[in-house]
XYZ file of C-alpha atoms in Angstrom:
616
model
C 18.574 -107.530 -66.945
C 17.356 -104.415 -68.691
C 17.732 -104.599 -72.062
C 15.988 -101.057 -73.162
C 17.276 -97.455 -72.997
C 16.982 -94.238 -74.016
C 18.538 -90.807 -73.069
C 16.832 -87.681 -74.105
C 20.187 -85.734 -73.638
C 23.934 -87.100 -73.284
C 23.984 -88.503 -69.702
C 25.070 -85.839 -67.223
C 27.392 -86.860 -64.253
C 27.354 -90.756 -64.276
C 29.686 -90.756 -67.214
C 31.630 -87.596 -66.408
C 32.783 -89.321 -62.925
C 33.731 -92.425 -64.160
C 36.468 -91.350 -66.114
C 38.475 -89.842 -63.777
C 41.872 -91.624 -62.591
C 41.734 -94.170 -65.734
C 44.198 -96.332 -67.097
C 43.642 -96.029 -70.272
C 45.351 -94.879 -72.615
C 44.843 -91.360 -74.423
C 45.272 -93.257 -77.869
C 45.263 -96.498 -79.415
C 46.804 -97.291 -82.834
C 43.733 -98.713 -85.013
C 45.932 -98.095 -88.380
C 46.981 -101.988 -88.054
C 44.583 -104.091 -86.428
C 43.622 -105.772 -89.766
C 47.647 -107.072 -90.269
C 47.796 -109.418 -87.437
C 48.080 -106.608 -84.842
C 45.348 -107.597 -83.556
C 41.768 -108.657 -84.682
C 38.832 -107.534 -82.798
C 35.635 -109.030 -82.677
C 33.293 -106.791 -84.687
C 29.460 -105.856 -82.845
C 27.117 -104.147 -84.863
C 24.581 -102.437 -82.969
C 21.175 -102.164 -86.077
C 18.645 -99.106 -86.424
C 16.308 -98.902 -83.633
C 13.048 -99.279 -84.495
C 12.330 -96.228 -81.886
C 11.720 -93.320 -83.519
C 11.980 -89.456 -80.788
C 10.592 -86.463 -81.268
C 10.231 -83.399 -78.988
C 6.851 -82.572 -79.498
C 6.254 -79.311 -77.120
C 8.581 -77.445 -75.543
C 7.641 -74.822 -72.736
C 8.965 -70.718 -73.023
C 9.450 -71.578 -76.807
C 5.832 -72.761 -78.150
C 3.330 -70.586 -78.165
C -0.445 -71.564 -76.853
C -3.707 -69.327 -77.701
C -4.832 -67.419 -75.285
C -8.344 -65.895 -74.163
C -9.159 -62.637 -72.294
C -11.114 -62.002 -69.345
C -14.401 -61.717 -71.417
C -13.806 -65.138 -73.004
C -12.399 -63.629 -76.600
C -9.324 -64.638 -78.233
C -6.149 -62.902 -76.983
C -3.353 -63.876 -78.999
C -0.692 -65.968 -78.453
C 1.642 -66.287 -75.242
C 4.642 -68.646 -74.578
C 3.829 -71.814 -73.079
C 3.955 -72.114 -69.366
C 7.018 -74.352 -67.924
C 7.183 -77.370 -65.924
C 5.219 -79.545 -68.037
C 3.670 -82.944 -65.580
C 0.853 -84.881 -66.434
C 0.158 -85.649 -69.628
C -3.251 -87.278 -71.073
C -4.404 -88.910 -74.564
C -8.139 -88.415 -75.808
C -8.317 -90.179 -78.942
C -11.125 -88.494 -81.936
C -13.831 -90.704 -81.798
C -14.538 -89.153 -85.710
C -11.380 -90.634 -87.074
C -10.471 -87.404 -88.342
C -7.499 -87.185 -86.727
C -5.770 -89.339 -84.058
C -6.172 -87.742 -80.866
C -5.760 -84.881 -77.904
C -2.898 -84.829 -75.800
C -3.328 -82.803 -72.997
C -0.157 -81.568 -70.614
C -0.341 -79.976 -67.215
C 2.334 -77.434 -65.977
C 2.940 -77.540 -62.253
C 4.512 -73.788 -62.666
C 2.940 -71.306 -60.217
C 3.017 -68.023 -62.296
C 1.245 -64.617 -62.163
C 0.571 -63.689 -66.570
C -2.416 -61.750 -67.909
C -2.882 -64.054 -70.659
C -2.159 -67.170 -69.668
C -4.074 -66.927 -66.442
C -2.309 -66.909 -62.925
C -1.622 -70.087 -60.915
C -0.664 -73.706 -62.912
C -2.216 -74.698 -66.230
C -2.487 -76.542 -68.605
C -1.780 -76.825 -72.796
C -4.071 -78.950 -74.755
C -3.121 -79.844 -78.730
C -3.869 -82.552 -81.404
C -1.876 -84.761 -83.414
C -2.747 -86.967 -86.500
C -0.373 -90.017 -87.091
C 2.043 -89.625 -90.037
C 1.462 -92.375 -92.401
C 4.870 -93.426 -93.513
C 6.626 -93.864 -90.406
C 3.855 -93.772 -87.287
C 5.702 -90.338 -85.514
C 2.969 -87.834 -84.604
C 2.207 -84.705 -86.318
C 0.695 -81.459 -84.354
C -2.418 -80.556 -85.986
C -3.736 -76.974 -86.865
C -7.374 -75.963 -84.953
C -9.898 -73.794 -84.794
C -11.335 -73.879 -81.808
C -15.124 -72.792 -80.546
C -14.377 -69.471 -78.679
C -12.640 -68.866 -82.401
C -8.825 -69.521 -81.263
C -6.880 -71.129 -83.581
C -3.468 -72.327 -84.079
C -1.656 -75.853 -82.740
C -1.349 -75.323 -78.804
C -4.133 -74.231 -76.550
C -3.915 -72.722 -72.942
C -7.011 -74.443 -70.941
C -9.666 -71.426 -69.556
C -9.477 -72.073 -66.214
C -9.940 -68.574 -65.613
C -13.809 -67.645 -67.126
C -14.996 -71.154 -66.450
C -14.182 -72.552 -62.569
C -11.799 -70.473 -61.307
C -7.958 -70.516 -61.350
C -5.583 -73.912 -60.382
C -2.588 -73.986 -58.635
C 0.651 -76.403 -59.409
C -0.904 -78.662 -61.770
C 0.559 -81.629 -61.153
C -0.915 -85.242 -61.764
C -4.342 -86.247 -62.917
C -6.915 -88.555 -64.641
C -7.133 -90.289 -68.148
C -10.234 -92.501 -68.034
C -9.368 -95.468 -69.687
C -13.131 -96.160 -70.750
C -13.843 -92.884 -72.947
C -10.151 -90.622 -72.416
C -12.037 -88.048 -69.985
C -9.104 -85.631 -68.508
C -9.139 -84.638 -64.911
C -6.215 -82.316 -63.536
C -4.601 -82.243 -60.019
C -2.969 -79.868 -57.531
C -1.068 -81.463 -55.115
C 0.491 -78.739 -53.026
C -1.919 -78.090 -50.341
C -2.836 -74.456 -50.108
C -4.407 -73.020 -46.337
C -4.243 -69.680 -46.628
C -4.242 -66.482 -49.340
C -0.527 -65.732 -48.834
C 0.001 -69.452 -50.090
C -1.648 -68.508 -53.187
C -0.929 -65.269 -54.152
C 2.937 -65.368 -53.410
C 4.194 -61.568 -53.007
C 2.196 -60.547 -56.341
C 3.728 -64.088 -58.196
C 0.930 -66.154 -57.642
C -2.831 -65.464 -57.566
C -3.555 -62.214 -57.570
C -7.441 -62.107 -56.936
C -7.885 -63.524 -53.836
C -11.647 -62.273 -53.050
C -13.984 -64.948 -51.831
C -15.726 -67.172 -54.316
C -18.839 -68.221 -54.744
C -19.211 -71.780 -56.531
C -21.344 -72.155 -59.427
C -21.523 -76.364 -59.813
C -24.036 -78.485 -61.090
C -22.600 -81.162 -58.210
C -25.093 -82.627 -56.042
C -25.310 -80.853 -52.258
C -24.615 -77.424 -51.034
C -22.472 -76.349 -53.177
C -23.897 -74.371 -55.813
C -23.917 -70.549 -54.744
C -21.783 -71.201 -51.231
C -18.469 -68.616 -50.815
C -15.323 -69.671 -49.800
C -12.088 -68.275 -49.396
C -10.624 -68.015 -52.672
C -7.631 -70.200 -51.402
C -10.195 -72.975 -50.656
C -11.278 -73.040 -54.688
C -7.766 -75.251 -54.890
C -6.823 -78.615 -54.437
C -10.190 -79.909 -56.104
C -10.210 -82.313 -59.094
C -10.838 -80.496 -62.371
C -12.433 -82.154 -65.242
C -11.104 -80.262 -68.332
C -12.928 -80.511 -71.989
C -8.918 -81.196 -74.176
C -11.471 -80.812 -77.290
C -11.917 -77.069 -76.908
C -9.569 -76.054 -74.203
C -11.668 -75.255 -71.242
C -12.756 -76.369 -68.113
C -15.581 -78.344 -67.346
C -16.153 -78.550 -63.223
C -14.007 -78.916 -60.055
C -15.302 -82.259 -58.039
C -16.348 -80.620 -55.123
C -18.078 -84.251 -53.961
C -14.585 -85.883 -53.969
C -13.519 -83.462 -51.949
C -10.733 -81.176 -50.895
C -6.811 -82.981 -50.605
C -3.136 -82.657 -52.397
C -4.442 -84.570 -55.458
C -1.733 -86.469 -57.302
C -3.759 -89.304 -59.476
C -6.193 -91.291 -59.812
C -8.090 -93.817 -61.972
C -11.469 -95.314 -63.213
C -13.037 -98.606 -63.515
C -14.241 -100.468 -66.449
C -18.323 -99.644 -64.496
C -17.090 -95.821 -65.122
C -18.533 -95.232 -62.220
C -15.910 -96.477 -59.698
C -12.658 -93.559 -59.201
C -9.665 -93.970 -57.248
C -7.838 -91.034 -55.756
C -4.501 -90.855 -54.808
C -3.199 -88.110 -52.000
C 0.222 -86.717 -52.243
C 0.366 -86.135 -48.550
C 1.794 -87.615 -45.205
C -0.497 -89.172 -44.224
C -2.593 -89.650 -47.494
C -5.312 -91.476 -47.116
C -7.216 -94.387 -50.107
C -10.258 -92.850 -51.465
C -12.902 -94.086 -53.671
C -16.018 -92.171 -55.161
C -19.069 -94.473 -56.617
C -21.078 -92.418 -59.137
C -25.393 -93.123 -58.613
C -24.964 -93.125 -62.903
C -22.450 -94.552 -64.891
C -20.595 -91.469 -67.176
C -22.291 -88.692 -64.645
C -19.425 -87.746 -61.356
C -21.937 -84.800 -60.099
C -23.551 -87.072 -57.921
C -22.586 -90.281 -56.124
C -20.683 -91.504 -52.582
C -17.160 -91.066 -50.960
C -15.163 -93.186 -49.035
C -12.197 -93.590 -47.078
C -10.290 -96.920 -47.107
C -9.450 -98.852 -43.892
C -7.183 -101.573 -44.105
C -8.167 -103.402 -41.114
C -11.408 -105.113 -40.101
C -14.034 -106.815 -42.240
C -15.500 -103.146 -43.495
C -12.653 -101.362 -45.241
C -14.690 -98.500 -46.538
C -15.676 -95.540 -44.434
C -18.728 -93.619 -46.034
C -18.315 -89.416 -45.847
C -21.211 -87.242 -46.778
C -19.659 -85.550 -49.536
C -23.731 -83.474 -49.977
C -21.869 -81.014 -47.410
C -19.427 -78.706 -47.902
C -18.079 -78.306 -44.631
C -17.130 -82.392 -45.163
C -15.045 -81.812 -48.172
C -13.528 -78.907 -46.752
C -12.056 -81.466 -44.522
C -12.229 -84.913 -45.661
C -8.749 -86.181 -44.550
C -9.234 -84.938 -40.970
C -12.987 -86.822 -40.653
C -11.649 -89.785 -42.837
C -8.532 -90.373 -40.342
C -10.714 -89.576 -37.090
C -12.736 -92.755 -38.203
C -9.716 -95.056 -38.876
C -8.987 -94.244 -42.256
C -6.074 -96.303 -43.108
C -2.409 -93.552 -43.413
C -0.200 -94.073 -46.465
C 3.059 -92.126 -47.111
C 2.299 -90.253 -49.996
C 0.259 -91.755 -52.821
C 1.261 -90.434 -56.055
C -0.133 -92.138 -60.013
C -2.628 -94.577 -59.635
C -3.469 -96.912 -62.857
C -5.678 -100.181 -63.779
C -4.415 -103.101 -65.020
C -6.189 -105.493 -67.615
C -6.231 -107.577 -65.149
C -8.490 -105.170 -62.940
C -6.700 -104.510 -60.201
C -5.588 -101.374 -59.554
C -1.352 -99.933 -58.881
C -0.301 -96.957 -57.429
C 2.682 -95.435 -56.754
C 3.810 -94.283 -52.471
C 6.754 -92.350 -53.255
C 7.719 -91.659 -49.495
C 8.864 -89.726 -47.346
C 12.368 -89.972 -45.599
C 11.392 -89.735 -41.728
C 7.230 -89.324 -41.797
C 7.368 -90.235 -38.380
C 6.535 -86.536 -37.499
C 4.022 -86.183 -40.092
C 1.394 -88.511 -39.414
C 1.699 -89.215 -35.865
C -0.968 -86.465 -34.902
C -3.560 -88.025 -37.311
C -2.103 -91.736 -35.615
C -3.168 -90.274 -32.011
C -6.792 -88.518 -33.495
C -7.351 -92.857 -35.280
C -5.877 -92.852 -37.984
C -4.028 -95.967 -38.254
C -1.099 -97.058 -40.118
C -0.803 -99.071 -43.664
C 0.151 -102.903 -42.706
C 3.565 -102.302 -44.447
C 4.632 -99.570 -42.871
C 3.657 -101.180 -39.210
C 6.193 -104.373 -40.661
C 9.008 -102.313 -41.898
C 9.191 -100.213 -38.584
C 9.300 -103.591 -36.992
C 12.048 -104.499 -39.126
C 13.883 -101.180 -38.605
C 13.204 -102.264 -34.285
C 10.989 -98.770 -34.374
C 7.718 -97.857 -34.876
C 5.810 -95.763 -37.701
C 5.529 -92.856 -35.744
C 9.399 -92.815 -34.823
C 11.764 -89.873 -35.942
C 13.977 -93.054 -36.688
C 11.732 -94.821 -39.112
C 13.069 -94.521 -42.499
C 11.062 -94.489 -45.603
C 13.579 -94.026 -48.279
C 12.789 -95.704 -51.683
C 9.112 -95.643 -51.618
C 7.161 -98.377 -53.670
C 4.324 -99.469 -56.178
C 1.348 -100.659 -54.542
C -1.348 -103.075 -55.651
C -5.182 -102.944 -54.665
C -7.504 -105.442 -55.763
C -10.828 -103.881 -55.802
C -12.782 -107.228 -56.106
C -11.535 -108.428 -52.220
C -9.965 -105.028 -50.514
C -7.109 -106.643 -50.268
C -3.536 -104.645 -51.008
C 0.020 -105.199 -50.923
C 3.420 -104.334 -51.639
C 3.950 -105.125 -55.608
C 7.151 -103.871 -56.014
C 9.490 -102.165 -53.553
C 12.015 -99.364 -54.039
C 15.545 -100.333 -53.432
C 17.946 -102.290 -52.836
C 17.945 -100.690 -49.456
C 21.333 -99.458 -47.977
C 22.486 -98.833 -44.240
C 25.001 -96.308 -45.101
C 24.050 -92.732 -46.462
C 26.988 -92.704 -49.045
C 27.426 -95.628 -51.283
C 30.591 -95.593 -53.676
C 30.048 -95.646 -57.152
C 32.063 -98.860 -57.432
C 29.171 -100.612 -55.607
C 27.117 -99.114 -57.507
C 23.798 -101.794 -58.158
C 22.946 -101.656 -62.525
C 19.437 -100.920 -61.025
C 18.186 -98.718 -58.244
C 14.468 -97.762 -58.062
C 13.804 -94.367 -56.057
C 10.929 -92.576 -54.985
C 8.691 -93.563 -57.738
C 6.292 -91.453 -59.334
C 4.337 -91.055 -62.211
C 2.744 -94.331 -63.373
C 0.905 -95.846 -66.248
C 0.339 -98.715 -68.403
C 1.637 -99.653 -72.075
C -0.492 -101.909 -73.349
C 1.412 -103.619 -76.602
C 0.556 -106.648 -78.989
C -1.273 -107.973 -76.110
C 1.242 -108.093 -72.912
C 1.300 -104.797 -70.710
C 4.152 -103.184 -68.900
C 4.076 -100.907 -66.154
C 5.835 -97.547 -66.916
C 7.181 -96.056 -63.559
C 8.485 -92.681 -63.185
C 11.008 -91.377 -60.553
C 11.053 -88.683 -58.871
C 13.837 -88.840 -56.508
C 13.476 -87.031 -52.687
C 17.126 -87.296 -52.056
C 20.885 -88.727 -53.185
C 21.265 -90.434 -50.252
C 21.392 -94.040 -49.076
C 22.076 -94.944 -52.431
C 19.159 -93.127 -54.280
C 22.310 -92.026 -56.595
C 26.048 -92.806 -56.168
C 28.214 -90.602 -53.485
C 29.484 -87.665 -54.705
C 27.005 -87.283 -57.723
C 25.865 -84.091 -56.941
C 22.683 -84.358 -59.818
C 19.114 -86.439 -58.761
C 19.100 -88.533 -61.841
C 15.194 -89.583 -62.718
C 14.792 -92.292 -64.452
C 11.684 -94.250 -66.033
C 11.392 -97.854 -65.852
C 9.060 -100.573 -67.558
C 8.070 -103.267 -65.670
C 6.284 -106.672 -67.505
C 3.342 -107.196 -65.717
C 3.372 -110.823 -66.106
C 5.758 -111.234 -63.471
C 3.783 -111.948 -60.740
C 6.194 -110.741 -57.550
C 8.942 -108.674 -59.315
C 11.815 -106.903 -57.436
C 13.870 -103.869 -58.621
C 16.222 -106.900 -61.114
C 12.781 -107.241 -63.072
C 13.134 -103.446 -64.058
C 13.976 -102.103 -67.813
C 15.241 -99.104 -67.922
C 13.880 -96.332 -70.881
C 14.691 -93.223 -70.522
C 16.693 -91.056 -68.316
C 16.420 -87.190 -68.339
C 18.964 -84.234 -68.034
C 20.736 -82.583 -65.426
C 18.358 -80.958 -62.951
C 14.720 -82.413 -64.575
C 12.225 -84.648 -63.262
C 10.562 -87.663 -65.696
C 7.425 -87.417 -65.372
C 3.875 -87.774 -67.461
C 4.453 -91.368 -68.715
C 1.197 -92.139 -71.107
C 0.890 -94.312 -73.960
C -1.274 -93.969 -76.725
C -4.667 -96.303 -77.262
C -2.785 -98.320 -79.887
C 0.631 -98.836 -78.017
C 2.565 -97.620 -80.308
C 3.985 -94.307 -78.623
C 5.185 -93.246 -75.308
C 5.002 -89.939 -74.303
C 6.889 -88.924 -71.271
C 7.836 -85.369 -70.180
C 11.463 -83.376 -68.579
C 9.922 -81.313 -66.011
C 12.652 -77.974 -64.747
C 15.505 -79.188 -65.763
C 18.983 -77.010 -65.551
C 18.725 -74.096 -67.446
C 22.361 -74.667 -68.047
C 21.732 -78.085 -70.727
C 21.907 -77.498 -74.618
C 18.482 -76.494 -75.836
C 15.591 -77.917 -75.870
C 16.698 -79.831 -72.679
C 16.904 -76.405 -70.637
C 13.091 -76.040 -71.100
C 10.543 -78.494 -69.729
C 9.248 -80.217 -72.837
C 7.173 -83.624 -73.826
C 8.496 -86.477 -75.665
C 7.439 -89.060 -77.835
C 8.998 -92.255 -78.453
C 7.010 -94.191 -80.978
C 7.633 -97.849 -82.265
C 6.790 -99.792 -79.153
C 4.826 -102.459 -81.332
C 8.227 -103.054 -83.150
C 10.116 -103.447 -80.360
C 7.657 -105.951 -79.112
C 7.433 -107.865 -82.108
C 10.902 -107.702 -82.281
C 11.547 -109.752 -78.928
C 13.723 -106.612 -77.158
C 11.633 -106.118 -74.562
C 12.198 -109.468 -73.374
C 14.977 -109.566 -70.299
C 17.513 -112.200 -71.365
C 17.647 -115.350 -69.174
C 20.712 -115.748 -67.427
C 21.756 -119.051 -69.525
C 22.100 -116.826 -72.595
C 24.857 -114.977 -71.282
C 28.216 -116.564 -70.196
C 29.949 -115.056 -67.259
C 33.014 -116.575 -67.036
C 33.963 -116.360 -70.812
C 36.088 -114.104 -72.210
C 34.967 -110.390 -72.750
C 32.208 -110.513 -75.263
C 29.757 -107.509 -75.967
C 26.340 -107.250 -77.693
C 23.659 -105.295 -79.081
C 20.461 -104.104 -77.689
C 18.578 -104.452 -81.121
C 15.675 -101.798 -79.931
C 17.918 -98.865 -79.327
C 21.422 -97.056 -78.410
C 23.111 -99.567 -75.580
C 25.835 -102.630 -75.955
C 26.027 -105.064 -72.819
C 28.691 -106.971 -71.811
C 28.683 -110.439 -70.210
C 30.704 -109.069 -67.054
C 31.178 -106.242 -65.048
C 34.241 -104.702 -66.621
C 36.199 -101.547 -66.934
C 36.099 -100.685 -70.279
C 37.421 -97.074 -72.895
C 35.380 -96.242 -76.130
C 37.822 -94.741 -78.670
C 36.610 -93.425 -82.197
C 37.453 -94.557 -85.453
C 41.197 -92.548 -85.363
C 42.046 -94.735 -82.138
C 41.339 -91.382 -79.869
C 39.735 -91.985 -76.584
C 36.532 -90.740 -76.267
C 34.983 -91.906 -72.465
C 35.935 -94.499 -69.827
C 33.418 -97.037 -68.155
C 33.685 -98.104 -64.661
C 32.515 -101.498 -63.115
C 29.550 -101.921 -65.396
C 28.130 -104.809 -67.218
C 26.321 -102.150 -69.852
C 27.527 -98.464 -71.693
C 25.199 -96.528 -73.052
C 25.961 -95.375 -76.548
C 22.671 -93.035 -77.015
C 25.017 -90.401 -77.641
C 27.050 -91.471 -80.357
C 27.118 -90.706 -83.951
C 26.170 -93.751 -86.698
C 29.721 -94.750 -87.426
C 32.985 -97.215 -86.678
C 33.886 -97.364 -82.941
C 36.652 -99.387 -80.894
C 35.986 -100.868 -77.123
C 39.201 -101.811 -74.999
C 39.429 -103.388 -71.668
C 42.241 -102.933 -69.138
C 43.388 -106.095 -70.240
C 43.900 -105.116 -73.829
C 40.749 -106.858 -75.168
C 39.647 -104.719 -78.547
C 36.161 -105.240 -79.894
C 34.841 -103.340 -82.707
C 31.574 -101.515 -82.441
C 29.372 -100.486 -85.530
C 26.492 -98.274 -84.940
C 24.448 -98.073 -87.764
């Protein structure tokens, strides 16, 4: 059971459908209860030790800015569409860290530089209380202020729908990502919107080969990994030896030496790059995974240009092993590596060209077309839900950690049947690592509303973000906690914890511009007091002995934040303190209460069960 939850705006649609053609009634007469009317139980729901803040909101803060000749420009509203985020902590202890936010917004500004982006700023914990506090800078090139808008611009060259990325977890190094893949100058300079210098570039890299002082078409300067300095706001190098794909994520090992890519494409292929030095990515190997036979790694020469110009079409020529969109990858304590396949509804069409040329298809995917009496390559085969993937890089080996689901037959499933759970299309992914245990923070990102990605007739893909205990060694979509859920129209995205566990940030990417502000900008969150919670026991799933069934309608209290479970699927009203009846639950075991005012509450059942409910 999930026993976390938190909702960065009143829950949009869910709620508003369930309490149409109730029962209940309007009002309920609270003036007697105590004189033998009746006598409800009374459920007091205690201060969450989870403490929110909106740290950055996009169109409303303002970042520094540089000009053309690398001088300070003044100050220009943050780009939108906030994605990745990254934590480099100050090594000088004079503050805590860098966070560091990419925005996957494709926009043409003079200040801010066309294409994506990216905002870089610093916090310092506060002492009393652990929140974060934005700290003022003054930065090399002579900005200062609180945000910073990352020089793409004089340093590498512009970047395009910055999207995922990489946080080394051995010395918080910050790489950016563009997934969409661009082929051609009309992709990037959109009518006048996009990039608007599209002459030919000519590379200026320190990267080992023939790169240095090569042109390309400016279009071809995208979809590289970018290695960003959050410290000063700038740009360090795009990783022309890892080579040219739809980054998403990726991931380094403890040797920081070892990187794992992940491909938001169909087919995406497994890539690897070994560095010749530990610390130093200009020079080193690439490789291609292959799932099958005793060698799973297929060596490119990544020295040539031409290669990494077009990596995925050698890599798959020579077997390379086809995935269905790779999105976050992370590493475990226990060094293996996760990643997130998001899918794709029908990729049949996708990757059957690169099937025919040798690529060949991830086990899995073979054993689900199987299942579906298809095959991968099928307009039929159905790739709904996506997954979470786990690669050992010690034995090759990989499998399926935890799949997307439950899976339905039917494209619209009524709300009634509605499962408490449903994991779609995950996304983002990271690691909390708390007291000691670590839980797997999983972002979704939903393709669709059907086959029961969201109940029928919700018209709004609800993302949610889930944390999974990693301790559980084969755990299905039951073994999920949900944390947050954003508003109408937004994508959750950006899940990152802080070195010391104690905050979460997480970020609303486009939501509806219709939602109360801040939630109709794309902005980052933090949620600190994780190591409370922990402490506290509540994120422990209770056991099902601890929760009777058949009894008589009881309720109870999350103690880490805003929900009340019950010990049944029931229908259920909330009415306030003057007996008026405020929303109406449907055929759920749980009501969310993130929402509500501190203050007296009453909860009735259609049976005329009353139980009082004190938020404090």
């Amino acid at each position: 059971m999930k026993k976390i939850y938190f909702s960065v705006a009143v829950v949009l649609g869910l709620s508003a459908m369930a309490t149409a053609q109730t029962s209940f009634p309007v009002e309920i007469d609270v003036t007697g209860f105590s004189a033998n009317d009746w006598v409800p139980t009374e459920v007091v729901v205690p201060t969450s030790p989870l403490k929110t803040q909106v740290l950055f909101v996009g169109s409303v803060d303002e970042v520094q800015t540089l000009d053309a000749n690398g001088n300070p420009n003044g100050s220009a509203p943050a780009k939108q569409w906030h994605d990745f985020i990254g934590f480099t902590e100050d090594s000088t202890g004079a503050d805590y860290g860098w966070i560091s936010v990419n925005h996957e917004m494709v926009i043409a500004d003079d200040k801010i530089g066309d294409g994506g982006g990216m905002t870089v700023f610093k916090v310092t914990r506060d002492a009393s209380n652990d929140t974060l506090i934005i700290v003022e800078q003054t930065l090399n090139d002579g900005r200062e202020g609180k945000f910073f808008n990352v020089d793409f611009v004089n340093t590498v060259g512009e970047t395009g729908m910055n999207c995922g990325g990489i946080n080394s977890p051995n010395d918080g190094r910050i790489w950016t990502a563009e997934e969409w893949f661009r082929s051609n100058t009309a992709s990037i300079y959109d009518g006048g919107n996009g990039v608007r210098d599209t002459a030919d570039w000519t590379i200026d890299t320190d990267i080992s080969g023939d790169f240095d002082g090569s042109t390309i078409r400016k279009y071809e300067n995208f979809n590289w990994m970018v290695e960003i300095d959050p410290t000063q706001a700038t740009a360090i190098r795009k990783q022309y030896n890892w080579g040219r794909m739809g980054f998403e994520g990726g991931t380094i090992l403890p040797d920081n030496k070892t990187v794992f890519l992940g491909i938001d494409a169909t087919p995406a292929g497994w890539f690897k790059f070994v560095a010749d030095v530990a610390g130093d990515f200009t020079s080193g190997s690439l490789y291609a995974y292959k799932q099958d036979g005793t060698n799973h790694w297929i060596e490119i020469n990544n020295t040539q240009l031409s290669n990494m110009l077009d990596v995925e079409s050698i890599a798959f020529a020579q077997g390379a092993t086809m995935f269905n969109r790779v999105e976050w990858v992370t590493l475990s304590e226990n060094g293996k590596v996760y990643f997130t396949e998001t899918g794709r509804d029908n990729p049949g069409g996708r990757w059957a060209d690169e099937h025919a040329a040798g690529g060949t298809h991830a086990e899995h995917h073979t054993m689900r077309a199987l299942q579906q009496n298809t095959h991968p390559d099928s307009a039929d085969y159905a790739d709904y839900y996506g997954r979470v993937m786990e690669f050992d890089p010690a034995t090759d080996e990989m499998r399926v950690f935890v799949a997307g689901g439950p899976e339905y037959g039917a494209s619209d499933v009524p709300l009634s049947q509605y499962p408490e759970k449903h994991l779609s299309n995950p996304d983002g992914l990271s690691i909390l690592r708390v007291e000691g245990r670590e839980f797997l923070m999983i972002c979704e990102d939903l393709n669709g509303r059907s086959y029961g990605r969201m109940p029928a007739g919700i018209s709004n893909s609800t993302c949610e973000m889930f944390l999974l205990d990693m301790s559980i060694h084969n755990p299905t979509v039951n073994d999920l906690m949900r944390v947050a859920m954003v508003p109408e129209g937004a994508e959750i995205t950006g899940a990152c914890s802080t070195p010391d566990g104690k905050t979460v940030l997480f970020n609303s990417q486009h939501p509806s511009t219709n939602n109360p502000y801040p939630y109709n900008n794309s902005l980052t969150v933090a949620i600190t007091g994780w190591d409370e919670a922990v402490l506290a026991g509540d994120l422990d799933p209770l056991s099902i002995d601890e929760v009777d069934a058949q009894a008589a309608f009881t309720m109870y209290p999350n103690p880490a934040t805003r929900e009340v479970r019950f010990n049944k699927n029931v229908d259920v009203a909330l009415y306030d303190i003057t007996g008026k009846r405020m929303r109406v639950i449907r055929n759920s075991n749980y009501m969310d209460i993130s929402d509500l005012d501190a203050g007296t509450y009453f909860v009735r059942t259609e049976e005329g069960d009353v139980q009082t409910l004190i938020i404090q």
